[in-house]
Amino acid sequence: DVKVTQSSRYLVKRTGEKVFLECVQDMDHENMFWYRQDPGLGLRLIYFSYDVKMKEKGDIPEGYSVSREKKERFSLILESASTNQTSMYLCASSSITQGAYEQYFGPGTRLTVT
Amino acid sequence: GEDVEQSLFLSVREGDSSVINCTYTDSSSTYLYWYKQEPGAGLQLLTYIFSNMDMKQDQRLTVLLNKKDKHLSLRIADTQTGDSAIYFCAEGLSGGYNKLIFGAGTRLAVHP
């Protein structure tokens, strides 16, 4: 079974702190993604990576950065956390099956910034 | 730009069929997906349909695609309490890197 794990399920940080969210997948997938999920807005793509050290901005990259030093690990960094970054953060990795890309998701990290 | 829309809530009685609807805007989408999110969990892929198909059936799930109207639906037959969850529709954009555009999600509540 594909497994995508995230470093924390719940996290509480203070405004201005630097925050690291880590994601690890065990299926040798090329592509990895970070989303944030907010009620009524669905999932919005923050950043994605298609290879080690490669990254592309998603729809809402402002205030975030990412790092992919190893194929299995994709980190999301909040340089200076703000209250409007309180959200659920979901990591995913993907493979191609019968022409369709399947994204596999981690359980999510609920981040609260106070 | 690309957009995917879904109604936010659906309530059904146990044993009835549920139909969750979705509309999308990108006519070049290659695949369309349905994901399920149970409370406290990440998203789980339920099923997907290739854009040149109009129907796909998988046990209790039936996906209907009307490409002309850019309308996608997910029908769950004999809905059970374990089907209570949020269901997300997503379109896969043509081009590389497997970008998906998600709808806001439909919360399905199943009551006895």
PDB file of N, CA and C in Angstrom, chain A residues 10-113:
ATOM      1  N   TYR A  10      -1.371  17.671  14.501  1.00  0.00           N
ATOM      2  CA  TYR A  10      -1.803  18.966  15.026  1.00  0.00           C
ATOM      3  C   TYR A  10      -0.564  19.772  15.414  1.00  0.00           C
ATOM      4  N   LEU A  11      -0.653  21.075  15.143  1.00  0.00           N
ATOM      5  CA  LEU A  11       0.483  21.944  15.436  1.00  0.00           C
ATOM      6  C   LEU A  11      -0.077  23.300  15.838  1.00  0.00           C
ATOM      7  N   VAL A  12       0.483  23.871  16.909  1.00  0.00           N
ATOM      8  CA  VAL A  12       0.100  25.226  17.317  1.00  0.00           C
ATOM      9  C   VAL A  12       1.366  26.066  17.353  1.00  0.00           C
ATOM     10  N   LYS A  13       1.361  27.166  16.622  1.00  0.00           N
ATOM     11  CA  LYS A  13       2.531  28.041  16.542  1.00  0.00           C
ATOM     12  C   LYS A  13       2.102  29.483  16.791  1.00  0.00           C
ATOM     13  N   ARG A  14       3.103  30.297  17.118  1.00  0.00           N
ATOM     14  CA  ARG A  14       2.831  31.719  17.358  1.00  0.00           C
ATOM     15  C   ARG A  14       3.113  32.527  16.095  1.00  0.00           C
ATOM     16  N   THR A  15       2.440  33.628  15.970  1.00  0.00           N
ATOM     17  CA  THR A  15       2.678  34.549  14.857  1.00  0.00           C
ATOM     18  C   THR A  15       4.159  34.909  14.782  1.00  0.00           C
ATOM     19  N   GLY A  16       4.707  34.835  13.578  1.00  0.00           N
ATOM     20  CA  GLY A  16       6.103  35.193  13.353  1.00  0.00           C
ATOM     21  C   GLY A  16       7.071  34.028  13.430  1.00  0.00           C
ATOM     22  N   GLU A  17       6.630  32.899  13.954  1.00  0.00           N
ATOM     23  CA  GLU A  17       7.509  31.731  14.030  1.00  0.00           C
ATOM     24  C   GLU A  17       7.746  31.144  12.649  1.00  0.00           C
ATOM     25  N   LYS A  18       8.869  30.470  12.481  1.00  0.00           N
ATOM     26  CA  LYS A  18       9.147  29.714  11.263  1.00  0.00           C
ATOM     27  C   LYS A  18       8.616  28.303  11.495  1.00  0.00           C
ATOM     28  N   VAL A  19       7.849  27.800  10.536  1.00  0.00           N
ATOM     29  CA  VAL A  19       7.179  26.508  10.703  1.00  0.00           C
ATOM     30  C   VAL A  19       7.598  25.568   9.577  1.00  0.00           C
ATOM     31  N   PHE A  20       7.913  24.342   9.952  1.00  0.00           N
ATOM     32  CA  PHE A  20       8.269  23.308   8.974  1.00  0.00           C
ATOM     33  C   PHE A  20       7.221  22.200   9.031  1.00  0.00           C
ATOM     34  N   LEU A  21       6.653  21.885   7.872  1.00  0.00           N
ATOM     35  CA  LEU A  21       5.769  20.730   7.764  1.00  0.00           C
ATOM     36  C   LEU A  21       6.446  19.733   6.832  1.00  0.00           C
ATOM     37  N   GLU A  22       6.539  18.495   7.296  1.00  0.00           N
ATOM     38  CA  GLU A  22       7.257  17.505   6.493  1.00  0.00           C
ATOM     39  C   GLU A  22       6.330  16.412   5.991  1.00  0.00           C
ATOM     40  N   CYS A  23       6.666  15.910   4.821  1.00  0.00           N
ATOM     41  CA  CYS A  23       5.870  14.876   4.169  1.00  0.00           C
ATOM     42  C   CYS A  23       6.829  13.844   3.585  1.00  0.00           C
ATOM     43  N   VAL A  24       6.509  12.576   3.797  1.00  0.00           N
ATOM     44  CA  VAL A  24       7.335  11.498   3.276  1.00  0.00           C
ATOM     45  C   VAL A  24       6.447  10.480   2.576  1.00  0.00           C
ATOM     46  N   GLN A  25       6.862  10.065   1.367  1.00  0.00           N
ATOM     47  CA  GLN A  25       6.127   8.995   0.659  1.00  0.00           C
ATOM     48  C   GLN A  25       7.094   7.843   0.394  1.00  0.00           C
ATOM     49  N   ASP A  26       6.504   6.638   0.352  1.00  0.00           N
ATOM     50  CA  ASP A  26       7.363   5.453   0.268  1.00  0.00           C
ATOM     51  C   ASP A  26       7.225   4.717  -1.059  1.00  0.00           C
ATOM     52  N   MET A  27       6.688   5.378  -2.091  1.00  0.00           N
ATOM     53  CA  MET A  27       6.436   4.675  -3.352  1.00  0.00           C
ATOM     54  C   MET A  27       7.267   5.198  -4.520  1.00  0.00           C
ATOM     55  N   ASP A  28       8.308   5.935  -4.242  1.00  0.00           N
ATOM     56  CA  ASP A  28       9.199   6.384  -5.314  1.00  0.00           C
ATOM     57  C   ASP A  28       8.472   7.251  -6.355  1.00  0.00           C
ATOM     58  N   HIS A  29       7.483   7.991  -5.905  1.00  0.00           N
ATOM     59  CA  HIS A  29       6.748   8.855  -6.825  1.00  0.00           C
ATOM     60  C   HIS A  29       7.564  10.082  -7.208  1.00  0.00           C
ATOM     61  N   GLU A  30       7.410  10.480  -8.480  1.00  0.00           N
ATOM     62  CA  GLU A  30       8.131  11.666  -8.947  1.00  0.00           C
ATOM     63  C   GLU A  30       7.500  12.951  -8.407  1.00  0.00           C
ATOM     64  N   ASN A  31       6.176  13.007  -8.473  1.00  0.00           N
ATOM     65  CA  ASN A  31       5.478  14.258  -8.165  1.00  0.00           C
ATOM     66  C   ASN A  31       4.997  14.301  -6.728  1.00  0.00           C
ATOM     67  N   MET A  32       5.175  15.449  -6.098  1.00  0.00           N
ATOM     68  CA  MET A  32       4.635  15.658  -4.749  1.00  0.00           C
ATOM     69  C   MET A  32       4.008  17.044  -4.678  1.00  0.00           C
ATOM     70  N   PHE A  33       3.017  17.184  -3.795  1.00  0.00           N
ATOM     71  CA  PHE A  33       2.178  18.385  -3.759  1.00  0.00           C
ATOM     72  C   PHE A  33       1.910  18.807  -2.319  1.00  0.00           C
ATOM     73  N   TRP A  34       1.754  20.104  -2.127  1.00  0.00           N
ATOM     74  CA  TRP A  34       1.232  20.646  -0.877  1.00  0.00           C
ATOM     75  C   TRP A  34      -0.019  21.459  -1.179  1.00  0.00           C
ATOM     76  N   TYR A  35      -1.096  21.138  -0.420  1.00  0.00           N
ATOM     77  CA  TYR A  35      -2.361  21.858  -0.519  1.00  0.00           C
ATOM     78  C   TYR A  35      -2.719  22.414   0.854  1.00  0.00           C
ATOM     79  N   ARG A  36      -3.542  23.445   0.844  1.00  0.00           N
ATOM     80  CA  ARG A  36      -4.232  23.794   2.071  1.00  0.00           C
ATOM     81  C   ARG A  36      -5.733  23.644   1.843  1.00  0.00           C
ATOM     82  N   GLN A  37      -6.414  23.229   2.903  1.00  0.00           N
ATOM     83  CA  GLN A  37      -7.845  22.953   2.809  1.00  0.00           C
ATOM     84  C   GLN A  37      -8.581  23.843   3.788  1.00  0.00           C
ATOM     85  N   ASP A  38      -9.497  24.644   3.284  1.00  0.00           N
ATOM     86  CA  ASP A  38     -10.301  25.533   4.114  1.00  0.00           C
ATOM     87  C   ASP A  38     -11.775  25.295   3.804  1.00  0.00           C
ATOM     88  N   PRO A  39     -12.628  25.354   4.816  1.00  0.00           N
ATOM     89  CA  PRO A  39     -14.061  25.086   4.598  1.00  0.00           C
ATOM     90  C   PRO A  39     -14.629  25.979   3.509  1.00  0.00           C
ATOM     91  N   GLY A  40     -15.385  25.359   2.607  1.00  0.00           N
ATOM     92  CA  GLY A  40     -16.031  26.107   1.538  1.00  0.00           C
ATOM     93  C   GLY A  40     -15.121  26.475   0.378  1.00  0.00           C
ATOM     94  N   LEU A  41     -13.820  26.221   0.534  1.00  0.00           N
ATOM     95  CA  LEU A  41     -12.869  26.564  -0.538  1.00  0.00           C
ATOM     96  C   LEU A  41     -12.228  25.332  -1.153  1.00  0.00           C
ATOM     97  N   GLY A  42     -12.429  24.181  -0.550  1.00  0.00           N
ATOM     98  CA  GLY A  42     -11.818  22.972  -1.088  1.00  0.00           C
ATOM     99  C   GLY A  42     -10.316  22.974  -0.879  1.00  0.00           C
ATOM    100  N   LEU A  43      -9.621  22.315  -1.787  1.00  0.00           N
ATOM    101  CA  LEU A  43      -8.163  22.232  -1.714  1.00  0.00           C
ATOM    102  C   LEU A  43      -7.554  23.228  -2.687  1.00  0.00           C
ATOM    103  N   ARG A  44      -6.582  23.968  -2.205  1.00  0.00           N
ATOM    104  CA  ARG A  44      -5.872  24.900  -3.071  1.00  0.00           C
ATOM    105  C   ARG A  44      -4.391  24.531  -3.074  1.00  0.00           C
ATOM    106  N   LEU A  45      -3.824  24.503  -4.255  1.00  0.00           N
ATOM    107  CA  LEU A  45      -2.447  24.050  -4.418  1.00  0.00           C
ATOM    108  C   LEU A  45      -1.478  25.170  -4.048  1.00  0.00           C
ATOM    109  N   ILE A  46      -0.545  24.848  -3.151  1.00  0.00           N
ATOM    110  CA  ILE A  46       0.437  25.839  -2.719  1.00  0.00           C
ATOM    111  C   ILE A  46       1.699  25.734  -3.579  1.00  0.00           C
ATOM    112  N   TYR A  47       2.283  24.555  -3.592  1.00  0.00           N
ATOM    113  CA  TYR A  47       3.482  24.268  -4.381  1.00  0.00           C
ATOM    114  C   TYR A  47       3.438  22.810  -4.800  1.00  0.00           C
ATOM    115  N   PHE A  48       4.153  22.500  -5.873  1.00  0.00           N
ATOM    116  CA  PHE A  48       4.384  21.102  -6.188  1.00  0.00           C
ATOM    117  C   PHE A  48       5.804  20.912  -6.687  1.00  0.00           C
ATOM    118  N   SER A  49       6.214  19.656  -6.711  1.00  0.00           N
ATOM    119  CA  SER A  49       7.567  19.319  -7.123  1.00  0.00           C
ATOM    120  C   SER A  49       7.499  18.101  -8.034  1.00  0.00           C
ATOM    121  N   TYR A  50       8.202  18.144  -9.155  1.00  0.00           N
ATOM    122  CA  TYR A  50       8.175  17.038 -10.102  1.00  0.00           C
ATOM    123  C   TYR A  50       9.484  16.258 -10.119  1.00  0.00           C
ATOM    124  N   ASP A  51      10.424  16.679  -9.280  1.00  0.00           N
ATOM    125  CA  ASP A  51      11.697  15.964  -9.198  1.00  0.00           C
ATOM    126  C   ASP A  51      12.484  16.554  -8.025  1.00  0.00           C
ATOM    127  N   VAL A  52      13.528  15.857  -7.636  1.00  0.00           N
ATOM    128  CA  VAL A  52      14.374  16.371  -6.561  1.00  0.00           C
ATOM    129  C   VAL A  52      14.897  17.754  -6.940  1.00  0.00           C
ATOM    130  N   LYS A  53      14.838  18.658  -6.008  1.00  0.00           N
ATOM    131  CA  LYS A  53      15.301  20.032  -6.145  1.00  0.00           C
ATOM    132  C   LYS A  53      14.513  20.861  -7.154  1.00  0.00           C
ATOM    133  N   MET A  54      13.447  20.303  -7.712  1.00  0.00           N
ATOM    134  CA  MET A  54      12.625  21.055  -8.650  1.00  0.00           C
ATOM    135  C   MET A  54      11.310  21.401  -7.961  1.00  0.00           C
ATOM    136  N   LYS A  55      10.821  22.600  -8.222  1.00  0.00           N
ATOM    137  CA  LYS A  55       9.565  23.022  -7.613  1.00  0.00           C
ATOM    138  C   LYS A  55       8.863  23.998  -8.546  1.00  0.00           C
ATOM    139  N   GLU A  56       7.544  24.030  -8.381  1.00  0.00           N
ATOM    140  CA  GLU A  56       6.733  24.968  -9.154  1.00  0.00           C
ATOM    141  C   GLU A  56       5.699  25.581  -8.226  1.00  0.00           C
ATOM    142  N   LYS A  57       5.424  26.863  -8.412  1.00  0.00           N
ATOM    143  CA  LYS A  57       4.381  27.504  -7.622  1.00  0.00           C
ATOM    144  C   LYS A  57       3.012  26.997  -8.043  1.00  0.00           C
ATOM    145  N   GLY A  58       2.155  26.858  -7.051  1.00  0.00           N
ATOM    146  CA  GLY A  58       0.770  26.535  -7.319  1.00  0.00           C
ATOM    147  C   GLY A  58      -0.058  27.804  -7.384  1.00  0.00           C
ATOM    148  N   ASP A  59      -1.271  27.719  -6.885  1.00  0.00           N
ATOM    149  CA  ASP A  59      -2.188  28.858  -6.984  1.00  0.00           C
ATOM    150  C   ASP A  59      -2.027  29.877  -5.861  1.00  0.00           C
ATOM    151  N   ILE A  60      -1.513  29.447  -4.703  1.00  0.00           N
ATOM    152  CA  ILE A  60      -1.418  30.353  -3.552  1.00  0.00           C
ATOM    153  C   ILE A  60      -0.059  30.211  -2.864  1.00  0.00           C
ATOM    154  N   PRO A  61       1.060  30.510  -3.542  1.00  0.00           N
ATOM    155  CA  PRO A  61       2.375  30.291  -2.940  1.00  0.00           C
ATOM    156  C   PRO A  61       2.834  31.368  -1.958  1.00  0.00           C
ATOM    157  N   GLU A  62       2.158  32.491  -1.909  1.00  0.00           N
ATOM    158  CA  GLU A  62       2.640  33.632  -1.110  1.00  0.00           C
ATOM    159  C   GLU A  62       2.696  33.242   0.365  1.00  0.00           C
ATOM    160  N   GLY A  63       3.852  33.530   0.977  1.00  0.00           N
ATOM    161  CA  GLY A  63       4.042  33.234   2.394  1.00  0.00           C
ATOM    162  C   GLY A  63       4.574  31.837   2.671  1.00  0.00           C
ATOM    163  N   TYR A  64       4.790  31.062   1.605  1.00  0.00           N
ATOM    164  CA  TYR A  64       5.270  29.683   1.745  1.00  0.00           C
ATOM    165  C   TYR A  64       6.511  29.465   0.888  1.00  0.00           C
ATOM    166  N   SER A  65       7.320  28.509   1.289  1.00  0.00           N
ATOM    167  CA  SER A  65       8.377  28.002   0.425  1.00  0.00           C
ATOM    168  C   SER A  65       8.432  26.489   0.625  1.00  0.00           C
ATOM    169  N   VAL A  66       9.178  25.796  -0.234  1.00  0.00           N
ATOM    170  CA  VAL A  66       9.265  24.343  -0.154  1.00  0.00           C
ATOM    171  C   VAL A  66      10.701  23.905  -0.366  1.00  0.00           C
ATOM    172  N   SER A  67      10.933  22.656   0.015  1.00  0.00           N
ATOM    173  CA  SER A  67      12.248  22.065  -0.168  1.00  0.00           C
ATOM    174  C   SER A  67      12.078  20.597  -0.519  1.00  0.00           C
ATOM    175  N   ARG A  68      12.812  20.160  -1.543  1.00  0.00           N
ATOM    176  CA  ARG A  68      12.809  18.733  -1.878  1.00  0.00           C
ATOM    177  C   ARG A  68      14.255  18.327  -2.151  1.00  0.00           C
ATOM    178  N   GLU A  69      14.909  17.875  -1.103  1.00  0.00           N
ATOM    179  CA  GLU A  69      16.303  17.453  -1.202  1.00  0.00           C
ATOM    180  C   GLU A  69      16.428  15.970  -1.529  1.00  0.00           C
ATOM    181  N   LYS A  70      15.419  15.192  -1.145  1.00  0.00           N
ATOM    182  CA  LYS A  70      15.384  13.762  -1.453  1.00  0.00           C
ATOM    183  C   LYS A  70      14.042  13.444  -2.102  1.00  0.00           C
ATOM    184  N   LYS A  71      14.031  12.415  -2.921  1.00  0.00           N
ATOM    185  CA  LYS A  71      12.836  12.107  -3.702  1.00  0.00           C
ATOM    186  C   LYS A  71      11.631  11.822  -2.806  1.00  0.00           C
ATOM    187  N   GLU A  72      11.849  11.183  -1.668  1.00  0.00           N
ATOM    188  CA  GLU A  72      10.726  10.755  -0.853  1.00  0.00           C
ATOM    189  C   GLU A  72      10.208  11.840   0.089  1.00  0.00           C
ATOM    190  N   ARG A  73      10.898  12.957   0.191  1.00  0.00           N
ATOM    191  CA  ARG A  73      10.565  13.942   1.219  1.00  0.00           C
ATOM    192  C   ARG A  73      10.306  15.316   0.602  1.00  0.00           C
ATOM    193  N   PHE A  74       9.200  15.926   1.021  1.00  0.00           N
ATOM    194  CA  PHE A  74       8.828  17.249   0.496  1.00  0.00           C
ATOM    195  C   PHE A  74       8.383  18.093   1.681  1.00  0.00           C
ATOM    196  N   SER A  75       9.099  19.183   1.915  1.00  0.00           N
ATOM    197  CA  SER A  75       8.830  20.006   3.091  1.00  0.00           C
ATOM    198  C   SER A  75       8.178  21.319   2.698  1.00  0.00           C
ATOM    199  N   LEU A  76       7.232  21.742   3.518  1.00  0.00           N
ATOM    200  CA  LEU A  76       6.585  23.054   3.357  1.00  0.00           C
ATOM    201  C   LEU A  76       7.061  23.944   4.490  1.00  0.00           C
ATOM    202  N   ILE A  77       7.468  25.151   4.141  1.00  0.00           N
ATOM    203  CA  ILE A  77       8.022  26.076   5.131  1.00  0.00           C
ATOM    204  C   ILE A  77       7.198  27.362   5.153  1.00  0.00           C
ATOM    205  N   LEU A  78       6.790  27.724   6.345  1.00  0.00           N
ATOM    206  CA  LEU A  78       6.157  29.027   6.537  1.00  0.00           C
ATOM    207  C   LEU A  78       7.226  29.913   7.170  1.00  0.00           C
ATOM    208  N   GLU A  79       7.731  30.853   6.412  1.00  0.00           N
ATOM    209  CA  GLU A  79       8.883  31.640   6.859  1.00  0.00           C
ATOM    210  C   GLU A  79       8.565  32.459   8.108  1.00  0.00           C
ATOM    211  N   SER A  80       7.367  33.018   8.157  1.00  0.00           N
ATOM    212  CA  SER A  80       6.936  33.823   9.305  1.00  0.00           C
ATOM    213  C   SER A  80       5.431  33.643   9.426  1.00  0.00           C
ATOM    214  N   ALA A  81       5.037  32.708  10.274  1.00  0.00           N
ATOM    215  CA  ALA A  81       3.634  32.301  10.320  1.00  0.00           C
ATOM    216  C   ALA A  81       2.721  33.479  10.674  1.00  0.00           C
ATOM    217  N   SER A  82       1.564  33.493  10.014  1.00  0.00           N
ATOM    218  CA  SER A  82       0.554  34.508  10.314  1.00  0.00           C
ATOM    219  C   SER A  82      -0.776  33.815  10.584  1.00  0.00           C
ATOM    220  N   THR A  83      -1.680  34.525  11.232  1.00  0.00           N
ATOM    221  CA  THR A  83      -2.952  33.904  11.626  1.00  0.00           C
ATOM    222  C   THR A  83      -3.755  33.447  10.413  1.00  0.00           C
ATOM    223  N   ASN A  84      -3.594  34.111   9.273  1.00  0.00           N
ATOM    224  CA  ASN A  84      -4.360  33.675   8.096  1.00  0.00           C
ATOM    225  C   ASN A  84      -3.785  32.413   7.451  1.00  0.00           C
ATOM    226  N   GLN A  85      -2.737  31.869   8.039  1.00  0.00           N
ATOM    227  CA  GLN A  85      -2.216  30.584   7.593  1.00  0.00           C
ATOM    228  C   GLN A  85      -2.722  29.434   8.470  1.00  0.00           C
ATOM    229  N   THR A  86      -3.600  29.741   9.407  1.00  0.00           N
ATOM    230  CA  THR A  86      -4.280  28.692  10.155  1.00  0.00           C
ATOM    231  C   THR A  86      -5.150  27.903   9.188  1.00  0.00           C
ATOM    232  N   SER A  87      -4.895  26.597   9.091  1.00  0.00           N
ATOM    233  CA  SER A  87      -5.576  25.795   8.083  1.00  0.00           C
ATOM    234  C   SER A  87      -5.209  24.331   8.267  1.00  0.00           C
ATOM    235  N   MET A  88      -5.829  23.487   7.436  1.00  0.00           N
ATOM    236  CA  MET A  88      -5.424  22.091   7.315  1.00  0.00           C
ATOM    237  C   MET A  88      -4.495  22.002   6.104  1.00  0.00           C
ATOM    238  N   TYR A  89      -3.342  21.387   6.300  1.00  0.00           N
ATOM    239  CA  TYR A  89      -2.368  21.240   5.209  1.00  0.00           C
ATOM    240  C   TYR A  89      -2.273  19.765   4.816  1.00  0.00           C
ATOM    241  N   LEU A  90      -2.438  19.526   3.539  1.00  0.00           N
ATOM    242  CA  LEU A  90      -2.421  18.162   3.011  1.00  0.00           C
ATOM    243  C   LEU A  90      -1.288  18.008   2.013  1.00  0.00           C
ATOM    244  N   CYS A  91      -0.563  16.921   2.172  1.00  0.00           N
ATOM    245  CA  CYS A  91       0.504  16.564   1.237  1.00  0.00           C
ATOM    246  C   CYS A  91       0.008  15.413   0.371  1.00  0.00           C
ATOM    247  N   ALA A  92       0.464  15.345  -0.856  1.00  0.00           N
ATOM    248  CA  ALA A  92       0.102  14.246  -1.747  1.00  0.00           C
ATOM    249  C   ALA A  92       1.278  13.890  -2.633  1.00  0.00           C
ATOM    250  N   SER A  93       1.302  12.651  -3.094  1.00  0.00           N
ATOM    251  CA  SER A  93       2.251  12.251  -4.115  1.00  0.00           C
ATOM    252  C   SER A  93       1.462  11.538  -5.200  1.00  0.00           C
ATOM    253  N   SER A  94       2.027  11.440  -6.406  1.00  0.00           N
ATOM    254  CA  SER A  94       1.229  10.859  -7.481  1.00  0.00           C
ATOM    255  C   SER A  94       2.026   9.941  -8.375  1.00  0.00           C
ATOM    256  N   SER A  95       1.270   8.984  -8.944  1.00  0.00           N
ATOM    257  CA  SER A  95       1.805   8.092  -9.953  1.00  0.00           C
ATOM    258  C   SER A  95       0.777   8.003 -11.077  1.00  0.00           C
ATOM    259  N   ILE A  96       1.180   7.398 -12.185  1.00  0.00           N
ATOM    260  CA  ILE A  96       0.274   7.268 -13.325  1.00  0.00           C
ATOM    261  C   ILE A  96      -0.165   5.806 -13.435  1.00  0.00           C
ATOM    262  N   THR A  97      -1.476   5.595 -13.526  1.00  0.00           N
ATOM    263  CA  THR A  97      -2.042   4.255 -13.623  1.00  0.00           C
ATOM    264  C   THR A  97      -3.036   4.247 -14.780  1.00  0.00           C
ATOM    265  N   GLN A  98      -2.775   3.437 -15.795  1.00  0.00           N
ATOM    266  CA  GLN A  98      -3.683   3.340 -16.947  1.00  0.00           C
ATOM    267  C   GLN A  98      -3.984   4.715 -17.530  1.00  0.00           C
ATOM    268  N   GLY A  99      -3.016   5.556 -17.554  1.00  0.00           N
ATOM    269  CA  GLY A  99      -3.179   6.879 -18.152  1.00  0.00           C
ATOM    270  C   GLY A  99      -3.681   7.942 -17.201  1.00  0.00           C
ATOM    271  N   ALA A 100      -4.232   7.544 -16.073  1.00  0.00           N
ATOM    272  CA  ALA A 100      -4.752   8.526 -15.118  1.00  0.00           C
ATOM    273  C   ALA A 100      -3.747   8.716 -13.994  1.00  0.00           C
ATOM    274  N   TYR A 101      -3.562   9.961 -13.603  1.00  0.00           N
ATOM    275  CA  TYR A 101      -2.705  10.211 -12.453  1.00  0.00           C
ATOM    276  C   TYR A 101      -3.509  10.014 -11.179  1.00  0.00           C
ATOM    277  N   GLU A 102      -2.990   9.240 -10.274  1.00  0.00           N
ATOM    278  CA  GLU A 102      -3.645   9.063  -8.981  1.00  0.00           C
ATOM    279  C   GLU A 102      -2.830   9.785  -7.921  1.00  0.00           C
ATOM    280  N   GLN A 103      -3.473  10.667  -7.208  1.00  0.00           N
ATOM    281  CA  GLN A 103      -2.790  11.353  -6.117  1.00  0.00           C
ATOM    282  C   GLN A 103      -3.135  10.649  -4.812  1.00  0.00           C
ATOM    283  N   TYR A 104      -2.112  10.367  -4.030  1.00  0.00           N
ATOM    284  CA  TYR A 104      -2.275   9.722  -2.732  1.00  0.00           C
ATOM    285  C   TYR A 104      -1.986  10.760  -1.653  1.00  0.00           C
ATOM    286  N   PHE A 105      -2.902  10.851  -0.698  1.00  0.00           N
ATOM    287  CA  PHE A 105      -2.819  11.917   0.291  1.00  0.00           C
ATOM    288  C   PHE A 105      -2.367  11.406   1.651  1.00  0.00           C
ATOM    289  N   GLY A 106      -1.659  12.270   2.360  1.00  0.00           N
ATOM    290  CA  GLY A 106      -1.375  12.044   3.761  1.00  0.00           C
ATOM    291  C   GLY A 106      -2.582  12.408   4.608  1.00  0.00           C
ATOM    292  N   PRO A 107      -2.517  12.182   5.931  1.00  0.00           N
ATOM    293  CA  PRO A 107      -3.665  12.420   6.808  1.00  0.00           C
ATOM    294  C   PRO A 107      -3.912  13.899   7.117  1.00  0.00           C
ATOM    295  N   GLY A 108      -2.944  14.748   6.788  1.00  0.00           N
ATOM    296  CA  GLY A 108      -3.133  16.181   7.016  1.00  0.00           C
ATOM    297  C   GLY A 108      -2.510  16.650   8.321  1.00  0.00           C
ATOM    298  N   THR A 109      -2.129  17.922   8.334  1.00  0.00           N
ATOM    299  CA  THR A 109      -1.659  18.596   9.549  1.00  0.00           C
ATOM    300  C   THR A 109      -2.554  19.798   9.784  1.00  0.00           C
ATOM    301  N   ARG A 110      -3.198  19.816  10.941  1.00  0.00           N
ATOM    302  CA  ARG A 110      -4.032  20.982  11.271  1.00  0.00           C
ATOM    303  C   ARG A 110      -3.150  21.980  12.026  1.00  0.00           C
ATOM    304  N   LEU A 111      -2.877  23.087  11.370  1.00  0.00           N
ATOM    305  CA  LEU A 111      -2.007  24.115  11.935  1.00  0.00           C
ATOM    306  C   LEU A 111      -2.844  25.278  12.459  1.00  0.00           C
ATOM    307  N   THR A 112      -2.576  25.650  13.699  1.00  0.00           N
ATOM    308  CA  THR A 112      -3.206  26.838  14.287  1.00  0.00           C
ATOM    309  C   THR A 112      -2.111  27.850  14.604  1.00  0.00           C
ATOM    310  N   VAL A 113      -2.273  29.057  14.103  1.00  0.00           N
ATOM    311  CA  VAL A 113      -1.310  30.134  14.382  1.00  0.00           C
ATOM    312  C   VAL A 113      -2.000  31.158  15.275  1.00  0.00           C
TER     313      VAL A 113
END
